[in-house]
mmCIF file with all atom_site columns, C-alpha atoms in Angstrom:
data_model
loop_
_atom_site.group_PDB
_atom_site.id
_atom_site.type_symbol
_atom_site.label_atom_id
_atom_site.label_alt_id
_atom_site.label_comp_id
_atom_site.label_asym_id
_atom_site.label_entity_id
_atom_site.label_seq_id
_atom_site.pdbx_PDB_ins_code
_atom_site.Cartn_x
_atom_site.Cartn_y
_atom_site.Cartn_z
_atom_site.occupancy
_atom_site.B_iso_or_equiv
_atom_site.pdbx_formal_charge
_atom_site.auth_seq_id
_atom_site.auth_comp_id
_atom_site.auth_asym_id
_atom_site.auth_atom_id
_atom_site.pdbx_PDB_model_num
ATOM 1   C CA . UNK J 1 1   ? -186.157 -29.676 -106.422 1.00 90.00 ? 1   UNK J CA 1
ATOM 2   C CA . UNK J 1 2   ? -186.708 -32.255 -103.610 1.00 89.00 ? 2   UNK J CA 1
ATOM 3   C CA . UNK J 1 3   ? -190.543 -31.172 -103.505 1.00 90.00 ? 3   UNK J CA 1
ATOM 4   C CA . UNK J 1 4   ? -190.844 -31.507 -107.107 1.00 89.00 ? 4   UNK J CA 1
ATOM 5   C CA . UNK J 1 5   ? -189.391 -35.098 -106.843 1.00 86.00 ? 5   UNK J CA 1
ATOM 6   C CA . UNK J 1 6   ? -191.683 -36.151 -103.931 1.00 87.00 ? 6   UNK J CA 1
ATOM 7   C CA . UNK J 1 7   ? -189.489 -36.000 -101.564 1.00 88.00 ? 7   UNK J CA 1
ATOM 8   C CA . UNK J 1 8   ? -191.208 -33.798 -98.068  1.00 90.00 ? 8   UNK J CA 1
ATOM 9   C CA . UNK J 1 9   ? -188.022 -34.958 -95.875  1.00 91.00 ? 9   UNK J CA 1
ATOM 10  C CA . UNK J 1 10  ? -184.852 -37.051 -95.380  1.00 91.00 ? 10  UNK J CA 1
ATOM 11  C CA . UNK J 1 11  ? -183.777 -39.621 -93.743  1.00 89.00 ? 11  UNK J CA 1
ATOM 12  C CA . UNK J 1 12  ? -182.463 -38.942 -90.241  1.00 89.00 ? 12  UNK J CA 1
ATOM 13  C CA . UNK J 1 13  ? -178.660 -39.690 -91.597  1.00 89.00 ? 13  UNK J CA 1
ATOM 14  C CA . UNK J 1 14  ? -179.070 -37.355 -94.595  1.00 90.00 ? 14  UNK J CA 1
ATOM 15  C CA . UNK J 1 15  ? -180.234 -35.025 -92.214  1.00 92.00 ? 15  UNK J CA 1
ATOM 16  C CA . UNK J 1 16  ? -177.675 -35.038 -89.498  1.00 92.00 ? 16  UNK J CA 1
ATOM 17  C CA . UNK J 1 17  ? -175.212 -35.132 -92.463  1.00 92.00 ? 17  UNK J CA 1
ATOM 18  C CA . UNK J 1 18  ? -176.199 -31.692 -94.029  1.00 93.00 ? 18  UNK J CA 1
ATOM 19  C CA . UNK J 1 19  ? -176.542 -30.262 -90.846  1.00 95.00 ? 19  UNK J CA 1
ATOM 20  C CA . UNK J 1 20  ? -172.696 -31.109 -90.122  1.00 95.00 ? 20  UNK J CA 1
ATOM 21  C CA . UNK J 1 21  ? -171.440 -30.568 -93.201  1.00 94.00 ? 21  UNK J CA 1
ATOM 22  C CA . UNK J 1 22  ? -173.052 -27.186 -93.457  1.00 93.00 ? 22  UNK J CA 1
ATOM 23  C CA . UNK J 1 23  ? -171.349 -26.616 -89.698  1.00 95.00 ? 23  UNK J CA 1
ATOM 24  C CA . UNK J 1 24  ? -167.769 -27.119 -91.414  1.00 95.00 ? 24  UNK J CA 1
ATOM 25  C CA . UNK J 1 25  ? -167.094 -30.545 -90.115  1.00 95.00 ? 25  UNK J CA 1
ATOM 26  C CA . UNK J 1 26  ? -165.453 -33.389 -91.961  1.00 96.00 ? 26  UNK J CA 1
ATOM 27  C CA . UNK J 1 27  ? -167.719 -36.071 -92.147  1.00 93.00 ? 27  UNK J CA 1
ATOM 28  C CA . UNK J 1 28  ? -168.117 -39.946 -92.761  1.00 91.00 ? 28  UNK J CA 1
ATOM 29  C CA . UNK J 1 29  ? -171.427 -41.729 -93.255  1.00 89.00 ? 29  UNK J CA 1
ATOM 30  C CA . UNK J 1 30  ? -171.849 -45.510 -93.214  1.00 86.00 ? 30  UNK J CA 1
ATOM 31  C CA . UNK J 1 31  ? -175.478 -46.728 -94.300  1.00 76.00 ? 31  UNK J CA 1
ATOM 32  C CA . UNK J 1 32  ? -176.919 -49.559 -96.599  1.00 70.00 ? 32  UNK J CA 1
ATOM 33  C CA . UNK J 1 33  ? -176.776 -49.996 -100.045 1.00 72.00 ? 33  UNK J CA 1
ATOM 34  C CA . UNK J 1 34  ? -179.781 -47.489 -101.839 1.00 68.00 ? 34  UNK J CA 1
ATOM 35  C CA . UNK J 1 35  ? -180.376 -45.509 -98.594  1.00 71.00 ? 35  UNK J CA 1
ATOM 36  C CA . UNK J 1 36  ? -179.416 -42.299 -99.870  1.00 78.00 ? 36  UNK J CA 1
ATOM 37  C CA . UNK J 1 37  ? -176.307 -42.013 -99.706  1.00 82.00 ? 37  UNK J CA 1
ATOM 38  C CA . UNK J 1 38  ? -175.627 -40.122 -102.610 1.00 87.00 ? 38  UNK J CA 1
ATOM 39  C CA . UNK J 1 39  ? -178.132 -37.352 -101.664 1.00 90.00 ? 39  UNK J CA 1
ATOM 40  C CA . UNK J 1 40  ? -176.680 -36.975 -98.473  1.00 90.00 ? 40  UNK J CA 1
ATOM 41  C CA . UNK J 1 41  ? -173.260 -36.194 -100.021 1.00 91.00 ? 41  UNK J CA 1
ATOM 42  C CA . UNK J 1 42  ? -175.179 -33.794 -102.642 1.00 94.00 ? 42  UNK J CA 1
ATOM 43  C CA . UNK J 1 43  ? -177.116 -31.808 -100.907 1.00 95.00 ? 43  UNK J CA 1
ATOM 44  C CA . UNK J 1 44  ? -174.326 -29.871 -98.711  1.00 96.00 ? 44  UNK J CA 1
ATOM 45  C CA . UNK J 1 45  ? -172.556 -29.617 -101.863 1.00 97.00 ? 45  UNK J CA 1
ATOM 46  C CA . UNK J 1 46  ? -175.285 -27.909 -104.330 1.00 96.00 ? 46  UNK J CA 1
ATOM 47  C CA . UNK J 1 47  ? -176.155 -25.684 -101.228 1.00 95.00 ? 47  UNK J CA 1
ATOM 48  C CA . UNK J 1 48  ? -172.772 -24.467 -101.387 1.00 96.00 ? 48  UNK J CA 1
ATOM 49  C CA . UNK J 1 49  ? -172.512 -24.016 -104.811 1.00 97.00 ? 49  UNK J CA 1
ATOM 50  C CA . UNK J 1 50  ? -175.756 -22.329 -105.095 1.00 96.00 ? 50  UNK J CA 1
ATOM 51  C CA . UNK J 1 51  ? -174.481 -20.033 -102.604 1.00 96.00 ? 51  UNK J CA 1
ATOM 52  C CA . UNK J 1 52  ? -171.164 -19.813 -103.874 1.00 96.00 ? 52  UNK J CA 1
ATOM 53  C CA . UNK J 1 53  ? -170.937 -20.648 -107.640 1.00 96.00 ? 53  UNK J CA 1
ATOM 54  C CA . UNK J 1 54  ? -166.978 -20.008 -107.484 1.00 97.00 ? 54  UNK J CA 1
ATOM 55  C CA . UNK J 1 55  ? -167.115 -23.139 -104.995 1.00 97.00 ? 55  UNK J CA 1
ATOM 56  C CA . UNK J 1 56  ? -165.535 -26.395 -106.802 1.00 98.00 ? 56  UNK J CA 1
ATOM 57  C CA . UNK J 1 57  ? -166.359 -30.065 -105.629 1.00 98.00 ? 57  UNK J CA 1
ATOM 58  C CA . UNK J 1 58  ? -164.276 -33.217 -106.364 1.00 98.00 ? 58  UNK J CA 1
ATOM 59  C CA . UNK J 1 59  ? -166.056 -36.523 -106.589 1.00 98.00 ? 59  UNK J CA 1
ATOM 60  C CA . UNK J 1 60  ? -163.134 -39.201 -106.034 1.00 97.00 ? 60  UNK J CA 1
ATOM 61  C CA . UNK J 1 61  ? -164.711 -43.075 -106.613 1.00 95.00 ? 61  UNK J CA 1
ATOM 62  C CA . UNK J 1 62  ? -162.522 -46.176 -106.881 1.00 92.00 ? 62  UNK J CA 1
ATOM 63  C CA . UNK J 1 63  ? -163.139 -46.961 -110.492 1.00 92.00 ? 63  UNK J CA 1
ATOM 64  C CA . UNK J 1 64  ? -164.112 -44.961 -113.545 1.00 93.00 ? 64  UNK J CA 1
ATOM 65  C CA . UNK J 1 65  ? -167.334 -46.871 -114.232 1.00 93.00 ? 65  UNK J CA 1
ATOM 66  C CA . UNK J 1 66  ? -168.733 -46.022 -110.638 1.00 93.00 ? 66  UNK J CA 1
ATOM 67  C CA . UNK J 1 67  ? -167.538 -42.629 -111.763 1.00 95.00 ? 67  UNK J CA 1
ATOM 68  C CA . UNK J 1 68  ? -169.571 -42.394 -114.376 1.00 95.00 ? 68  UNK J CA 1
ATOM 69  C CA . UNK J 1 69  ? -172.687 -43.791 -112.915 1.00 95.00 ? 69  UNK J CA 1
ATOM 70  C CA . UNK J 1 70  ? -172.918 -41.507 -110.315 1.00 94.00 ? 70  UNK J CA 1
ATOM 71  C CA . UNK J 1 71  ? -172.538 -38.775 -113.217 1.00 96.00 ? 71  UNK J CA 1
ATOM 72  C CA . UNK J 1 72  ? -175.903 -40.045 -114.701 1.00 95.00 ? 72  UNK J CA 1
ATOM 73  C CA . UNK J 1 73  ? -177.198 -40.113 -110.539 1.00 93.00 ? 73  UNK J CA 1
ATOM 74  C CA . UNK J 1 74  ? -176.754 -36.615 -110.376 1.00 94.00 ? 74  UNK J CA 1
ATOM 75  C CA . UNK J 1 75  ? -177.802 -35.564 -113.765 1.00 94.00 ? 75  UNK J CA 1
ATOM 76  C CA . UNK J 1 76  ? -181.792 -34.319 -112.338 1.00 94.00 ? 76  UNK J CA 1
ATOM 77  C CA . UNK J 1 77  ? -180.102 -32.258 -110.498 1.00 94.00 ? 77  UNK J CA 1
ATOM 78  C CA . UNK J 1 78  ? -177.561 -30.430 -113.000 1.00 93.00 ? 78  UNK J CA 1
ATOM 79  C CA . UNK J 1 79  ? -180.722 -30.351 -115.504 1.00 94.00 ? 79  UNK J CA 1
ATOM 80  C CA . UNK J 1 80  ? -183.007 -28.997 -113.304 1.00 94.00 ? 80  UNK J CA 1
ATOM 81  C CA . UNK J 1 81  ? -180.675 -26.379 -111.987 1.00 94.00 ? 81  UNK J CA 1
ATOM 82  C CA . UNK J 1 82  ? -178.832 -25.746 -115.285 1.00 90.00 ? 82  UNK J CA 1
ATOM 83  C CA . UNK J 1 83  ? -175.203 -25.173 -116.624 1.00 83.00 ? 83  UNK J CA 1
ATOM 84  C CA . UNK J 1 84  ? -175.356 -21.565 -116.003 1.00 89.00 ? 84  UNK J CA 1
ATOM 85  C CA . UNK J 1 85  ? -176.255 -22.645 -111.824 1.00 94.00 ? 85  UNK J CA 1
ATOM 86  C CA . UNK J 1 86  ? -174.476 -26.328 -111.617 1.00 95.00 ? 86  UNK J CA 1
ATOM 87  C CA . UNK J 1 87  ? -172.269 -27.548 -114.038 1.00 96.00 ? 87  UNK J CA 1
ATOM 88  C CA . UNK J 1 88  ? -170.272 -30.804 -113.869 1.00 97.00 ? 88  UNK J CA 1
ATOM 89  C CA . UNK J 1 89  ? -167.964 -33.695 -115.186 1.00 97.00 ? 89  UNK J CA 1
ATOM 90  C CA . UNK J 1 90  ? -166.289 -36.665 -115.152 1.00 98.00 ? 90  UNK J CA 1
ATOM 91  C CA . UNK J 1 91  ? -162.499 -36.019 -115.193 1.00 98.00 ? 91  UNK J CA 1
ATOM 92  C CA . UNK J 1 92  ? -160.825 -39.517 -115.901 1.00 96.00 ? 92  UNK J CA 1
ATOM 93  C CA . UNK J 1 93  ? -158.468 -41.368 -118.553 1.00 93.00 ? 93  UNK J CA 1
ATOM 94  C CA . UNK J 1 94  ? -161.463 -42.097 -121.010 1.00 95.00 ? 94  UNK J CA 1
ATOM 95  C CA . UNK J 1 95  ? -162.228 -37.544 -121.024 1.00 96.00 ? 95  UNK J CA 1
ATOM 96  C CA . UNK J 1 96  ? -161.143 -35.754 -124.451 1.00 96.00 ? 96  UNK J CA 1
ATOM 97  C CA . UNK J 1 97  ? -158.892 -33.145 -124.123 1.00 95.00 ? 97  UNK J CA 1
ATOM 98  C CA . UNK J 1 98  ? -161.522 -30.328 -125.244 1.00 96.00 ? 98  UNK J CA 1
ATOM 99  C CA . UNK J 1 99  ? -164.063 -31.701 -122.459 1.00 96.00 ? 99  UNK J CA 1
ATOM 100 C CA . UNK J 1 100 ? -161.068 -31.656 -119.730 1.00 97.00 ? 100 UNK J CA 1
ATOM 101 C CA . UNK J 1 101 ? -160.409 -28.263 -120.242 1.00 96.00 ? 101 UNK J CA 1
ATOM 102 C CA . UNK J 1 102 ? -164.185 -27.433 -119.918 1.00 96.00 ? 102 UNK J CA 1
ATOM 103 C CA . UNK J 1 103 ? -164.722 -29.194 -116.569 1.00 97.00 ? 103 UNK J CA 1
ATOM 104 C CA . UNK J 1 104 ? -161.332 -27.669 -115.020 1.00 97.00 ? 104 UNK J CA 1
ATOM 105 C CA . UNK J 1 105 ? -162.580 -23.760 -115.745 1.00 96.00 ? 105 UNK J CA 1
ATOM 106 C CA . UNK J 1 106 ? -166.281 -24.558 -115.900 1.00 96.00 ? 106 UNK J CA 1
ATOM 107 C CA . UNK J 1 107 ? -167.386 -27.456 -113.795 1.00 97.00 ? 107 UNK J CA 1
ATOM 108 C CA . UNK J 1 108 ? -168.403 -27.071 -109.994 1.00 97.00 ? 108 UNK J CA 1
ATOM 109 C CA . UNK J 1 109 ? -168.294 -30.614 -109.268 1.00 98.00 ? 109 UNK J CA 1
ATOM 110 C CA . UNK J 1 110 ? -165.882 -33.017 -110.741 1.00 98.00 ? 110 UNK J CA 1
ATOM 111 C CA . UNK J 1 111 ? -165.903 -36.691 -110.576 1.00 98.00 ? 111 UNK J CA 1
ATOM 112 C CA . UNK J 1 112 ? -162.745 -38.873 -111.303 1.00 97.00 ? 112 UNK J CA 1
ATOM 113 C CA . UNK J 1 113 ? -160.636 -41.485 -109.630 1.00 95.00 ? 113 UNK J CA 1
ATOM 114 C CA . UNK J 1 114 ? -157.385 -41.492 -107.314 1.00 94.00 ? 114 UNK J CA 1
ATOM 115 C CA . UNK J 1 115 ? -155.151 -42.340 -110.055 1.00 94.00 ? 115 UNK J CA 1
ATOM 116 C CA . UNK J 1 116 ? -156.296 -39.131 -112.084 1.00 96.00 ? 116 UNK J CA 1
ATOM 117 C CA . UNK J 1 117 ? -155.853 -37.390 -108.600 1.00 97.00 ? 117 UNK J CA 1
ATOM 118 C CA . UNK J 1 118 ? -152.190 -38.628 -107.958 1.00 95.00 ? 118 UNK J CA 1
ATOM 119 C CA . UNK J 1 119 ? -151.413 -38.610 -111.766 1.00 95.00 ? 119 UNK J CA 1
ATOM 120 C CA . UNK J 1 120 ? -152.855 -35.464 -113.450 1.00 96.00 ? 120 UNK J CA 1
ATOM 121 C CA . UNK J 1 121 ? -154.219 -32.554 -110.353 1.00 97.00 ? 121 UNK J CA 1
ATOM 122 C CA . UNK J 1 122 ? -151.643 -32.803 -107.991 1.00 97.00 ? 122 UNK J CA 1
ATOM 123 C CA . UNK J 1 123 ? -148.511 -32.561 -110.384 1.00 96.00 ? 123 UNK J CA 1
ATOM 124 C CA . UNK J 1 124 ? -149.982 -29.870 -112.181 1.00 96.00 ? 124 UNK J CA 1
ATOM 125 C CA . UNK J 1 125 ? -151.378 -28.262 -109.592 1.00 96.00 ? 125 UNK J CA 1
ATOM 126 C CA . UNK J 1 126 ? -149.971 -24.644 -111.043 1.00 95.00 ? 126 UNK J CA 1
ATOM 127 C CA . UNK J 1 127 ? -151.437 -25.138 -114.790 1.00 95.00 ? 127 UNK J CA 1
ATOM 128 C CA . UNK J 1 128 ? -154.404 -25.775 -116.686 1.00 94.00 ? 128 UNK J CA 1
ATOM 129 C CA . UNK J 1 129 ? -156.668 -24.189 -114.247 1.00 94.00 ? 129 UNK J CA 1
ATOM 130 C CA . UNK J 1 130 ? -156.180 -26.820 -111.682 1.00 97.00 ? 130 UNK J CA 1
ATOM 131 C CA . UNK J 1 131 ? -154.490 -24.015 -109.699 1.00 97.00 ? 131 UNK J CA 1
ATOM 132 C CA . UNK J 1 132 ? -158.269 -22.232 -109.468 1.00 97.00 ? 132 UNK J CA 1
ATOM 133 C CA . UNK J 1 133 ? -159.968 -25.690 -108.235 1.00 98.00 ? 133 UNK J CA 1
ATOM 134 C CA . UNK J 1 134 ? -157.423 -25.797 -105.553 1.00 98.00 ? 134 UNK J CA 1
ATOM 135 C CA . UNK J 1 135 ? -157.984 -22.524 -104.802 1.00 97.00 ? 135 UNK J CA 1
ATOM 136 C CA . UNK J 1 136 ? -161.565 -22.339 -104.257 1.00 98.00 ? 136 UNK J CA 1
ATOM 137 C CA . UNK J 1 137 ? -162.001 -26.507 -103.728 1.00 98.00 ? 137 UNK J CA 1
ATOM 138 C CA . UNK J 1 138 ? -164.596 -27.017 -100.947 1.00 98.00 ? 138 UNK J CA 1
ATOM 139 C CA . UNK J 1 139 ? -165.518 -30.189 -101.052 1.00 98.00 ? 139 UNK J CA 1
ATOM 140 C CA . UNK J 1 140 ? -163.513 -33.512 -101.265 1.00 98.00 ? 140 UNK J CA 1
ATOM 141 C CA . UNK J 1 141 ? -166.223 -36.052 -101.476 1.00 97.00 ? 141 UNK J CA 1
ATOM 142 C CA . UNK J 1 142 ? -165.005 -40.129 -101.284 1.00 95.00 ? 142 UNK J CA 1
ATOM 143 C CA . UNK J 1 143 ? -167.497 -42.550 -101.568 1.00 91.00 ? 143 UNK J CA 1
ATOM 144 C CA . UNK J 1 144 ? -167.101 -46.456 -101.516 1.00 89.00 ? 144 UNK J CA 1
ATOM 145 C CA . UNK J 1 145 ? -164.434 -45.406 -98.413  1.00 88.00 ? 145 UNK J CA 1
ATOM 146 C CA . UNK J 1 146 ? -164.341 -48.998 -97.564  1.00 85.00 ? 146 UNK J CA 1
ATOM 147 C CA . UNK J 1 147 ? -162.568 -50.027 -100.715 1.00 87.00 ? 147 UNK J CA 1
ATOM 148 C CA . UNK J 1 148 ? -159.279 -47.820 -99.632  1.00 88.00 ? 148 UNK J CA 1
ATOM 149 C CA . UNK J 1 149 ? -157.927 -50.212 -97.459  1.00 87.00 ? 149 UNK J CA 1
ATOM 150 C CA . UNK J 1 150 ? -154.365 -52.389 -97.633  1.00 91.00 ? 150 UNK J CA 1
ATOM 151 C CA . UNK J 1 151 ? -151.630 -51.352 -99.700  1.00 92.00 ? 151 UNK J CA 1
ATOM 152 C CA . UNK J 1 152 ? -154.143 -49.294 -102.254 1.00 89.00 ? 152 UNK J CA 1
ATOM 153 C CA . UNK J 1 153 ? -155.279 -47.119 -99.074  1.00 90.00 ? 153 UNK J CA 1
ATOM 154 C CA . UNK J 1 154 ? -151.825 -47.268 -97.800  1.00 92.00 ? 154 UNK J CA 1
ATOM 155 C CA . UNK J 1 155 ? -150.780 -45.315 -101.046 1.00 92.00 ? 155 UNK J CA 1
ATOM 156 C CA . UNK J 1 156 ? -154.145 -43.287 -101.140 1.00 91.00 ? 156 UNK J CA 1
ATOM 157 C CA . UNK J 1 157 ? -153.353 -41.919 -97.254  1.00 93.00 ? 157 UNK J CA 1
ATOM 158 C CA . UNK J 1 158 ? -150.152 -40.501 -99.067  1.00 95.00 ? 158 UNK J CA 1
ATOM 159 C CA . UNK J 1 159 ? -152.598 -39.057 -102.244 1.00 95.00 ? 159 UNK J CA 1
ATOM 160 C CA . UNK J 1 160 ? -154.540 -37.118 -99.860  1.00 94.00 ? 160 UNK J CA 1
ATOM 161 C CA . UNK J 1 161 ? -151.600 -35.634 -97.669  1.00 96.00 ? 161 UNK J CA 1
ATOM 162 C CA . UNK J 1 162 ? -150.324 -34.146 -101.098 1.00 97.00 ? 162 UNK J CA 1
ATOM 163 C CA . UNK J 1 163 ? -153.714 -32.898 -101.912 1.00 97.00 ? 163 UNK J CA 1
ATOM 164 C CA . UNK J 1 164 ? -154.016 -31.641 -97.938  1.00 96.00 ? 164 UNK J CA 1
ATOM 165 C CA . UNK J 1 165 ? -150.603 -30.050 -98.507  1.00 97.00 ? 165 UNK J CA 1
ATOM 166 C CA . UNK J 1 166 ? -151.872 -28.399 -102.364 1.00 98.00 ? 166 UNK J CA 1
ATOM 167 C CA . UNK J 1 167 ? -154.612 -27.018 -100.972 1.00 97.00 ? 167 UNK J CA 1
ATOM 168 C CA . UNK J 1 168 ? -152.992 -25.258 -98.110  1.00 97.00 ? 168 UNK J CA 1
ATOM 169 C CA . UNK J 1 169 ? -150.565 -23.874 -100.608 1.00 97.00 ? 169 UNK J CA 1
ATOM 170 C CA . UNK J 1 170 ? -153.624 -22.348 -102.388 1.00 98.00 ? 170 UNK J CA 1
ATOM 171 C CA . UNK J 1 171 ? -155.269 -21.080 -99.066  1.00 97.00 ? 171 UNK J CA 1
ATOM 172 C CA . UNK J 1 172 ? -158.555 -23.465 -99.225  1.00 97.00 ? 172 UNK J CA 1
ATOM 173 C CA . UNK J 1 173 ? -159.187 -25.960 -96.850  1.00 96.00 ? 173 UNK J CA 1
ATOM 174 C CA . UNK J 1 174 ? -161.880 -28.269 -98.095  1.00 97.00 ? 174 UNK J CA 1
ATOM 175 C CA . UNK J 1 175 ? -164.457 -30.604 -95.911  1.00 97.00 ? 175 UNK J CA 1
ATOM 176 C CA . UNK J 1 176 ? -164.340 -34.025 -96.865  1.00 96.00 ? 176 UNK J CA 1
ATOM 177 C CA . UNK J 1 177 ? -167.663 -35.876 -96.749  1.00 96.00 ? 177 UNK J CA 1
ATOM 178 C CA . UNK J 1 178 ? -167.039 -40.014 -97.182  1.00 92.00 ? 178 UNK J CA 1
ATOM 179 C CA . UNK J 1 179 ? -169.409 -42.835 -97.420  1.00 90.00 ? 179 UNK J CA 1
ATOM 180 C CA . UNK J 1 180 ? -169.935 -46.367 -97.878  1.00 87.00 ? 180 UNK J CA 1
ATOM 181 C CA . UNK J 1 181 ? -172.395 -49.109 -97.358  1.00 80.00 ? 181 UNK J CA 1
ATOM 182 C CA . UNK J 1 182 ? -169.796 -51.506 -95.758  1.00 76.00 ? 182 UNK J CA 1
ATOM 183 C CA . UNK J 1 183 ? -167.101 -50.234 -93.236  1.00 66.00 ? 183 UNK J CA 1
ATOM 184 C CA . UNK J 1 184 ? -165.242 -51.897 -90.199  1.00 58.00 ? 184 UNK J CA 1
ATOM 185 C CA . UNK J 1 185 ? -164.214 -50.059 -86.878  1.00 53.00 ? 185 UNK J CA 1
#
């Protein structure tokens, strides 16, 4: 796919992130606005899904909008791939019922927001399918890291403890690759 998009190599950061996140570790990449970014979140995860089409993915951004940008990012690779290899969704307030219950038994990668983490996956973490994304999540990708600071990261630490604690429950213990353009020590 990167070939066929001119693209012969990456940039040294999407590089060194691939090569850690396909070691295992948890990673957290801070870079400029349009430097890739995006692909260097990606690419770990579609290798993992191609080799593991079980494999689930969840996309958390700050806002539903950025959510659904980021859908429409990623769409050249879900087309060129296909449904049958890749499939994906955004998972927020604004998703019909019928589509919800596609992306929870069908989608690899799901994109959605803290709030639908803390108010719809984690409580029913036993129904709807949820229980088989926990079970075979393995990725937890957070971009726009940055914006999860003060009393709204305060409350997010607590989010992810209940989703580290869900998953253990289920037996998976996902990687979690973060980004943002703008982060402080």
């Amino acid at each position: 796919y990167l070939f066929e998009k001119g693209i012969d190599k990456l940039y040294c950061h999407q590089a060194e992130m691939f090569e850690k996140a396909t070691d295992g570790n948890n990673v957290v990449i801070t870079t400029s606005t349009a430097s890739g970014k995006t692909l260097s979140f990606l690419l770990p995860v579609i290798q993992e899904i191609l080799a593991n089409p079980l494999a689930r993915a969840v996309f958390i951004y700050p806002t539903k909008a950025l959510a659904s940008d980021q859908y429409r990012a990623i769409q050249p690779y879900l087309e060129y791939f296909g449904d049958n290899r890749i499939s994906a969704g955004v998972y927020d307030g604004d998703t019909p019922v019928n589509e919800r219950s596609r992306i929870r038994k069908n989608a690899n990668i799901i994109l959605t927001n803290p709030e639908m983490i803390n108010a719809a996956f984690l409580p029913n973490h036993s129904k709807f399918g949820f229980d088989f994304i926990f079970s075979n999540l393995k990725y937890v990708v957070i971009d726009e890291l940055h914006t999860y600071r003060g009393a709204f990261g305060s409350h997010l630490a607590n989010v992810f403890r209940r989703l580290g604690r869900v998953c253990r429950y289920y037996n998976s213990s996902p990687q979690y690759l973060c980004s943002s353009a703008t982060i402080a020590n």
